[in-house]
């Protein structure tokens, strides 16, 4: 009878995969010996494998290049990184190695742009797409970028922003308009709070931009919360967007770009299956078909991939401290950290990540629940996305078990309040950066130590 953890994984998934393999009964991720990482740095720890960021950017660019060639699509593709997914400098430095552009969301984002520009990593011809609801400081920071000669495109989110921008700068600038997309029926509201409604965009252009000599409409921006999916809802919303683009293009010669936002999914299971290349080819085909039928030039395409860019570069490693048998059916494996503070999406929106044991793969397995250290009943993780249960090697007090959550690189640090006050004052774990040298050898360095009590007490005003 196959009762070992390795048998379970082998029977349930296609294993090994391009990123995971087993060597000497221990898990390797992109050829990184994870137990060796634990032996060097300890656990809990977060890590970022930087080469995966560039790999995903290169993959996406190749899909769009292929789709453009196949469709004879005569325009340019611009890959933008959505900075809110991870603002860390090591992420931004890796992203900007790949001749890409960036999208910002708030006033402080622009300070990051200025820092990177001072270092020569952002040039004046780098597109800076400014999204989000803009007031005061954000408006002023955008205006300063425009005044500096930066290739900055503020995306108009509401009816007042354009006036605020033209008051803040005397320079001529390009702008975009965000479409307020209609949400799926399961949502609690019909229309996104972001952007301007489909039916109002032409009137907005005629009223505020058409006769405004300071502003050229450059871009139409389209994004839906559910992301890029091969379903009727996505294709319907895309076609509604294209109808607006065609109508605008016929009266606005400066409009030449369509921003289709982000939303590429990332792997949340070893059985993840998404045909990225097909989706890109079909999107480009649909755009070209609609434009050709309307007799207008096809637009340059912008994307704003955030989670897709950085998500699959991240991971979290924990040690199982203890097992609590709470009744005849439920066993709780207690980890040495908190899900609420280190993987907040697992708690807040029930997001699932790839979960695997790092060691003891040849031991028998058992079904468990995973509990965090906070005194909060919501601090738990209870199922894999595809099997509705967690199976791990059996707990033994004298045989330490380490587990890893993978593809956690987007949003978790910022949503969890990195370096701030954590729930129940559970410290933020240490963070390790993993890269490769010029010979392809793996190298690691400690980015941040585990948060100390002194750091927390200082924030709380005790020091």
Coordinates of C-alpha atoms in Angstrom, one line a residue:
X1 CA 0.0 0.0 0.0
X2 CA 1.4 3.4 -1.0
X3 CA 1.2 5.4 2.2
X4 CA 4.3 7.6 1.9
X5 CA 4.2 11.3 1.2
X6 CA 6.2 10.9 -2.0
X7 CA 3.6 8.4 -3.3
X8 CA 0.8 10.8 -2.6
X9 CA 2.5 13.6 -4.5
X10 CA 3.4 11.3 -7.4
X11 CA -0.2 9.9 -7.7
X12 CA -1.9 13.3 -7.3
X13 CA 0.2 15.6 -9.5
X14 CA 2.6 15.6 -12.4
X15 CA 5.8 15.6 -10.5
X16 CA 8.6 16.7 -10.8
X17 CA 7.8 20.0 -12.5
X18 CA 9.9 22.7 -14.2
X19 CA 10.4 24.4 -10.8
X20 CA 10.2 21.5 -8.3
X21 CA 12.2 18.3 -8.0
X22 CA 13.3 15.9 -5.3
X23 CA 17.0 15.2 -4.4
X24 CA 18.0 13.0 -1.5
X25 CA 14.5 13.0 -0.1
X26 CA 14.4 16.8 0.0
X27 CA 12.6 19.4 -2.1
X28 CA 14.5 21.7 -4.5
X29 CA 12.9 24.8 -6.1
X30 CA 14.6 26.0 -9.3
X31 CA 17.6 23.9 -8.2
X32 CA 17.7 25.7 -4.8
X33 CA 18.3 23.2 -2.0
X34 CA 15.6 24.5 0.4
X35 CA 16.8 22.5 3.4
X36 CA 20.3 23.9 2.9
X37 CA 18.7 27.3 2.9
X38 CA 17.0 26.5 6.2
X39 CA 20.2 25.2 7.7
X40 CA 22.0 28.4 6.8
X41 CA 19.3 30.9 7.8
X42 CA 16.8 29.1 9.9
X43 CA 13.0 29.3 9.8
X44 CA 10.6 31.0 9.5
X45 CA 11.9 32.8 6.4
X46 CA 10.7 34.5 3.3
X47 CA 12.7 34.3 0.1
X48 CA 12.7 35.9 -3.3
X49 CA 14.3 34.1 -6.3
X50 CA 15.1 37.1 -8.5
X51 CA 15.8 35.3 -11.8
X52 CA 12.2 34.1 -12.0
X53 CA 11.1 37.8 -12.4
X54 CA 13.1 38.3 -15.6
X55 CA 12.1 34.8 -16.8
X56 CA 8.4 35.7 -16.7
X57 CA 8.9 39.1 -18.4
X58 CA 10.9 37.4 -21.2
X59 CA 8.1 34.8 -21.6
X60 CA 5.4 37.4 -21.9
X61 CA 7.3 39.5 -24.4
X62 CA 7.8 36.4 -26.6
X63 CA 4.1 35.6 -26.5
X64 CA 3.2 39.1 -27.7
X65 CA 6.0 39.1 -30.3
X66 CA 4.7 35.8 -31.7
X67 CA 1.1 37.0 -31.7
X68 CA 2.0 40.3 -33.5
X69 CA 3.9 38.4 -36.1
X70 CA 1.1 35.8 -36.7
X71 CA -1.6 38.5 -37.0
X72 CA 0.6 40.9 -39.0
X73 CA -0.2 43.4 -36.2
X74 CA 1.7 46.6 -37.1
X75 CA 2.2 48.3 -33.8
X76 CA 4.4 48.1 -30.7
X77 CA 4.1 46.1 -27.4
X78 CA 5.1 47.7 -24.1
X79 CA 5.4 45.6 -21.0
X80 CA 4.7 47.6 -17.8
X81 CA 5.3 46.4 -14.3
X82 CA 2.6 47.1 -11.8
X83 CA 4.6 48.4 -8.8
X84 CA 2.0 47.9 -6.1
X85 CA 2.6 44.1 -6.4
X86 CA 6.0 44.6 -4.8
X87 CA 7.8 47.9 -4.3
X88 CA 11.0 46.5 -3.0
X89 CA 14.2 47.8 -4.6
X90 CA 15.6 44.4 -5.3
X91 CA 12.4 43.6 -7.3
X92 CA 12.4 46.9 -9.2
X93 CA 16.1 46.5 -10.0
X94 CA 15.5 43.1 -11.5
X95 CA 12.4 44.2 -13.4
X96 CA 14.2 47.2 -14.9
X97 CA 17.0 44.9 -16.4
X98 CA 14.5 43.9 -19.0
X99 CA 13.7 47.2 -20.9
X100 CA 10.2 47.5 -19.5
X101 CA 8.0 50.4 -18.3
X102 CA 6.2 50.9 -15.0
X103 CA 2.7 51.7 -13.7
X104 CA 2.2 53.6 -10.5
X105 CA -0.8 53.8 -8.1
X106 CA -0.1 56.6 -5.5
X107 CA 1.9 59.6 -4.6
X108 CA 4.8 57.8 -2.9
X109 CA 5.3 55.6 -6.0
X110 CA 6.6 58.7 -7.8
X111 CA 9.3 59.1 -5.1
X112 CA 10.5 55.5 -6.0
X113 CA 10.5 56.6 -9.7
X114 CA 12.7 59.6 -8.9
X115 CA 15.1 57.4 -6.9
X116 CA 15.5 54.9 -9.8
X117 CA 15.7 57.7 -12.3
X118 CA 18.6 59.3 -10.3
X119 CA 20.4 55.9 -10.5
X120 CA 19.9 55.8 -14.3
X121 CA 17.6 52.8 -14.1
X122 CA 14.7 54.7 -15.5
X123 CA 15.2 56.9 -18.5
X124 CA 13.1 59.8 -19.8
X125 CA 11.7 57.6 -22.5
X126 CA 10.5 55.0 -20.0
X127 CA 6.7 55.1 -19.9
X128 CA 5.4 55.9 -16.4
X129 CA 1.7 55.1 -16.4
X130 CA 0.0 56.8 -13.4
X131 CA -3.2 55.0 -12.3
X132 CA -5.4 55.4 -9.3
X133 CA -7.5 58.1 -7.8
X134 CA -5.4 61.3 -7.8
X135 CA -5.5 64.1 -5.3
X136 CA -3.1 66.8 -4.1
X137 CA 0.3 65.2 -3.6
X138 CA -0.1 62.6 -6.3
X139 CA -1.1 65.3 -8.8
X140 CA 1.9 67.5 -7.8
X141 CA 4.3 64.5 -8.1
X142 CA 3.0 63.6 -11.5
X143 CA 3.3 67.2 -12.6
X144 CA 6.9 67.3 -11.5
X145 CA 7.6 64.2 -13.5
X146 CA 6.0 65.8 -16.6
X147 CA 8.0 69.0 -16.0
X148 CA 11.2 66.9 -15.8
X149 CA 10.7 65.6 -19.3
X150 CA 9.6 62.1 -18.2
X151 CA 7.5 60.1 -20.6
X152 CA 4.6 60.1 -18.1
X153 CA 1.0 59.3 -19.0
X154 CA -1.5 60.0 -16.2
X155 CA -4.6 57.9 -16.6
X156 CA -7.7 60.0 -15.9
X157 CA -9.9 58.3 -13.3
X158 CA -12.6 60.9 -12.7
X159 CA -14.0 64.1 -14.1
X160 CA -11.9 66.5 -12.0
X161 CA -8.4 65.1 -12.5
X162 CA -7.6 66.6 -15.8
X163 CA -8.3 70.2 -14.5
X164 CA -6.1 69.5 -11.5
X165 CA -3.2 68.3 -13.7
X166 CA -3.4 71.2 -16.1
X167 CA -3.3 73.6 -13.1
X168 CA -0.3 71.8 -11.7
X169 CA 1.9 72.0 -14.9
X170 CA 2.2 74.4 -17.8
X171 CA 3.7 71.7 -20.1
X172 CA 1.9 69.9 -22.8
X173 CA 1.4 66.2 -21.9
X174 CA -0.2 62.9 -23.0
X175 CA -3.1 61.4 -21.0
X176 CA -5.2 58.3 -20.9
X177 CA -8.7 57.5 -19.8
X178 CA -9.6 54.5 -17.7
X179 CA -12.8 52.6 -18.6
X180 CA -15.0 51.8 -15.6
X181 CA -15.6 48.1 -16.5
X182 CA -18.8 46.3 -15.6
X183 CA -18.2 43.5 -13.0
X184 CA -19.2 39.9 -13.0
X185 CA -22.8 39.1 -11.7
X186 CA -21.4 37.6 -8.5
X187 CA -20.0 41.0 -7.4
X188 CA -21.9 43.1 -4.9
X189 CA -21.8 46.1 -7.3
X190 CA -22.4 46.5 -11.1
X191 CA -19.6 48.8 -12.1
X192 CA -16.0 49.3 -11.0
X193 CA -15.4 52.4 -8.9
X194 CA -12.2 53.0 -11.0
X195 CA -12.5 55.0 -14.2
X196 CA -15.2 56.6 -16.3
X197 CA -18.3 54.7 -17.6
X198 CA -18.4 53.4 -21.1
X199 CA -21.2 55.6 -22.2
X200 CA -19.6 58.8 -20.8
X201 CA -16.1 58.6 -22.3
X202 CA -16.9 60.2 -25.7
X203 CA -18.7 63.1 -24.0
X204 CA -15.8 63.5 -21.5
X205 CA -13.3 63.6 -24.4
X206 CA -15.4 66.2 -26.3
X207 CA -15.9 68.3 -23.2
X208 CA -12.5 68.3 -21.6
X209 CA -9.8 67.2 -24.1
X210 CA -10.8 67.8 -27.7
X211 CA -10.3 71.5 -27.6
X212 CA -7.6 71.5 -24.9
X213 CA -4.3 72.4 -26.5
X214 CA -2.3 71.3 -23.4
X215 CA -3.4 67.7 -23.5
X216 CA -3.3 64.9 -26.1
X217 CA -5.4 61.8 -25.5
X218 CA -2.9 59.0 -26.0
X219 CA -4.3 55.9 -24.3
X220 CA -7.5 54.0 -23.4
X221 CA -7.1 51.9 -20.3
X222 CA -9.1 48.7 -19.8
X223 CA -8.9 46.3 -16.8
X224 CA -11.3 43.9 -15.1
X225 CA -11.0 42.6 -11.5
X226 CA -11.2 38.9 -12.5
X227 CA -8.1 39.3 -14.7
X228 CA -7.5 37.7 -18.1
X229 CA -9.6 34.6 -18.4
X230 CA -10.9 32.6 -21.4
X231 CA -14.6 33.1 -20.6
X232 CA -17.6 34.9 -22.1
X233 CA -17.4 37.7 -19.5
X234 CA -13.8 38.7 -20.4
X235 CA -14.4 38.6 -24.2
X236 CA -17.6 40.6 -23.8
X237 CA -15.9 43.3 -21.8
X238 CA -12.9 43.4 -24.2
X239 CA -15.2 44.0 -27.1
X240 CA -17.1 46.7 -25.3
X241 CA -13.8 48.4 -24.7
X242 CA -12.8 48.0 -28.4
X243 CA -16.0 49.7 -29.5
X244 CA -15.1 52.7 -27.3
X245 CA -11.6 52.7 -28.7
X246 CA -12.8 52.7 -32.3
X247 CA -15.3 55.4 -31.7
X248 CA -12.7 57.6 -30.0
X249 CA -10.1 56.9 -32.6
X250 CA -12.3 58.2 -35.4
X251 CA -12.5 61.6 -33.7
X252 CA -9.2 61.7 -31.9
X253 CA -6.1 61.2 -34.1
X254 CA -3.6 61.3 -31.2
X255 CA -5.2 58.2 -29.6
X256 CA -2.8 55.3 -30.6
X257 CA -2.5 53.0 -27.5
X258 CA -4.7 50.5 -25.7
X259 CA -3.7 49.4 -22.2
X260 CA -5.3 46.0 -21.4
X261 CA -4.1 46.1 -17.8
X262 CA -2.8 43.0 -16.1
X263 CA -4.5 39.9 -14.7
X264 CA -2.4 37.0 -15.9
X265 CA -3.0 34.2 -13.3
X266 CA 0.0 32.5 -11.6
X267 CA 0.4 28.9 -10.5
X268 CA -1.6 28.2 -7.3
X269 CA -1.4 24.4 -7.6
X270 CA 0.7 21.7 -9.2
X271 CA -2.2 21.0 -11.5
X272 CA -2.4 24.6 -12.7
X273 CA -3.3 24.8 -16.4
X274 CA -3.5 28.1 -18.3
X275 CA -2.6 28.5 -22.0
X276 CA -1.0 32.0 -21.9
X277 CA 0.2 31.9 -25.5
X278 CA -3.3 31.1 -26.8
X279 CA -4.9 33.9 -24.7
X280 CA -2.3 36.5 -26.0
X281 CA -2.8 35.3 -29.6
X282 CA -6.6 35.5 -29.3
X283 CA -6.6 39.0 -27.6
X284 CA -4.4 40.4 -30.4
X285 CA -6.5 38.7 -33.1
X286 CA -9.7 40.2 -31.6
X287 CA -8.2 43.7 -31.4
X288 CA -7.0 43.6 -35.0
X289 CA -10.2 42.1 -36.3
X290 CA -12.3 44.9 -34.7
X291 CA -10.0 47.7 -35.9
X292 CA -9.8 46.3 -39.4
X293 CA -13.6 46.1 -39.6
X294 CA -13.8 49.7 -38.4
X295 CA -11.1 50.9 -40.8
X296 CA -8.8 52.3 -38.0
X297 CA -5.2 51.7 -37.3
X298 CA -4.5 49.1 -34.6
X299 CA -3.3 50.5 -31.3
X300 CA 0.1 50.0 -29.5
X301 CA -0.5 47.5 -26.7
X302 CA 0.4 48.1 -23.1
X303 CA 0.1 45.6 -20.3
X304 CA 0.5 46.0 -16.6
X305 CA 1.5 42.7 -15.2
X306 CA 2.1 42.7 -11.5
X307 CA 1.4 39.3 -9.9
X308 CA 2.6 37.6 -13.0
X309 CA 5.9 39.5 -12.9
X310 CA 6.8 38.9 -9.3
X311 CA 4.4 36.3 -7.8
X312 CA 6.2 33.2 -8.8
X313 CA 9.5 34.4 -7.4
X314 CA 8.5 34.3 -3.8
X315 CA 8.2 31.7 -1.1
X316 CA 7.8 31.2 2.7
X317 CA 9.2 28.4 4.8
X318 CA 8.0 27.4 8.2
X319 CA 8.8 24.8 10.8
X320 CA 6.0 22.6 12.3
X321 CA 6.4 23.2 16.0
X322 CA 3.8 20.9 17.5
X323 CA 0.7 18.9 16.8
X324 CA -2.5 19.3 18.7
X325 CA -5.2 16.6 18.4
X326 CA -8.3 18.6 19.2
X327 CA -10.8 15.8 18.5
X328 CA -11.0 12.3 17.0
X329 CA -10.8 13.8 13.4
X330 CA -8.8 17.0 13.5
X331 CA -5.0 17.3 13.9
X332 CA -3.6 20.8 14.0
X333 CA 0.0 21.3 13.0
X334 CA 1.2 24.6 14.5
X335 CA 3.7 26.5 12.5
X336 CA 6.3 28.9 13.9
X337 CA 4.8 32.0 12.4
X338 CA 1.4 33.4 11.4
X339 CA -0.6 33.1 8.2
X340 CA -2.5 36.4 9.0
X341 CA 0.7 38.4 9.0
X342 CA 3.0 36.5 6.5
X343 CA 0.4 35.2 4.0
X344 CA -2.5 37.7 4.5
X345 CA -4.2 36.7 1.2
X346 CA -4.7 33.2 2.6
X347 CA -6.7 34.7 5.4
X348 CA -8.3 37.7 3.8
X349 CA -9.5 36.4 0.4
X350 CA -9.0 32.6 0.9
X351 CA -6.2 32.6 -1.7
X352 CA -4.3 29.3 -2.0
X353 CA -0.6 28.8 -2.7
X354 CA 1.4 25.8 -3.7
X355 CA 2.2 24.0 -0.4
X356 CA 4.8 21.2 -0.1
X357 CA 6.9 19.5 2.5
X358 CA 10.6 20.3 2.3
X359 CA 11.8 17.1 3.9
X360 CA 10.7 13.6 5.1
X361 CA 9.1 12.7 1.7
X362 CA 9.6 9.0 2.3
X363 CA 7.6 9.1 5.6
X364 CA 4.0 8.2 5.9
X365 CA 1.5 11.0 5.5
X366 CA -1.5 12.2 7.4
X367 CA -4.3 14.8 6.9
X368 CA -3.9 17.9 9.0
X369 CA -4.9 21.5 9.5
X370 CA -2.3 24.2 9.8
X371 CA -2.5 26.8 12.5
X372 CA -0.6 30.0 13.1
X373 CA 0.8 31.4 16.3
X374 CA -1.7 34.3 16.9
X375 CA -4.5 33.9 19.3
X376 CA -7.0 34.4 16.5
X377 CA -9.3 31.7 15.3
X378 CA -8.9 32.9 11.7
X379 CA -5.1 32.2 11.7
X380 CA -5.2 28.9 9.9
X381 CA -4.7 27.3 6.5
X382 CA -6.9 24.3 5.8
X383 CA -7.0 23.1 2.2
X384 CA -5.2 22.7 -1.0
X385 CA -7.1 24.3 -3.9
X386 CA -7.6 21.1 -5.8
X387 CA -8.1 18.4 -3.1
X388 CA -9.8 20.3 -0.3
X389 CA -7.4 19.0 2.3
X390 CA -3.8 19.2 3.5
X391 CA -1.6 16.0 3.6
X392 CA 1.9 16.2 5.1
X393 CA 4.4 13.7 6.4
X394 CA 3.3 12.5 9.9
X395 CA 4.3 14.6 12.8
X396 CA 7.1 13.3 15.0
X397 CA 8.4 15.3 17.9
X398 CA 12.0 14.1 17.2
X399 CA 11.9 14.4 13.4
X400 CA 11.5 18.2 12.5
X401 CA 9.2 18.9 9.6
X402 CA 9.6 22.0 7.4
X403 CA 7.0 23.1 4.9
X404 CA 7.1 25.7 2.1
X405 CA 4.5 27.9 0.5
X406 CA 5.4 28.9 -3.1
X407 CA 4.5 31.7 -5.5
X408 CA 3.8 34.1 -2.7
X409 CA 5.9 37.0 -4.1
X410 CA 3.0 39.5 -4.9
X411 CA 1.3 41.7 -2.4
X412 CA 1.9 39.7 0.8
X413 CA 4.6 41.9 2.3
X414 CA 2.7 45.2 1.6
X415 CA -0.7 43.9 2.7
X416 CA 0.8 42.3 5.8
X417 CA 2.5 45.6 6.8
X418 CA 6.1 44.7 6.3
X419 CA 8.3 45.9 9.2
X420 CA 5.3 47.4 11.1
X421 CA 3.1 46.2 13.9
X422 CA 2.1 42.6 13.3
X423 CA -1.1 40.9 14.7
X424 CA -0.4 39.7 18.3
X425 CA 3.1 41.2 17.8
X426 CA 4.3 38.1 15.9
X427 CA 7.5 39.3 14.3
X428 CA 8.0 39.5 10.5
X429 CA 10.3 36.7 9.5
X430 CA 13.8 37.2 8.0
X431 CA 13.9 37.7 4.2
X432 CA 16.5 36.1 2.0
X433 CA 17.3 37.1 -1.6
X434 CA 18.4 34.4 -4.0
X435 CA 20.2 35.2 -7.3
X436 CA 22.7 33.6 -9.7
X437 CA 26.2 34.8 -10.5
X438 CA 27.7 35.2 -14.0
X439 CA 28.4 31.5 -14.1
X440 CA 24.8 30.5 -13.2
X441 CA 25.7 29.5 -9.6
X442 CA 23.2 30.2 -6.9
X443 CA 24.0 32.9 -4.4
X444 CA 22.1 34.1 -1.4
X445 CA 22.1 37.1 0.9
X446 CA 20.1 38.2 3.9
X447 CA 17.9 41.2 3.0
X448 CA 16.3 41.7 6.4
X449 CA 16.7 40.0 9.8
X450 CA 13.7 38.8 11.7
X451 CA 11.8 41.8 13.2
X452 CA 13.0 42.5 16.8
X453 CA 11.0 43.4 19.9
X454 CA 12.9 46.7 20.0
X455 CA 11.7 47.7 16.5
X456 CA 8.1 47.0 17.5
X457 CA 8.4 48.8 20.8
X458 CA 9.8 51.9 19.1
X459 CA 6.9 52.0 16.7
X460 CA 4.5 51.7 19.6
X461 CA 6.1 54.6 21.5
X462 CA 7.8 52.6 24.3
X463 CA 11.3 53.7 23.2

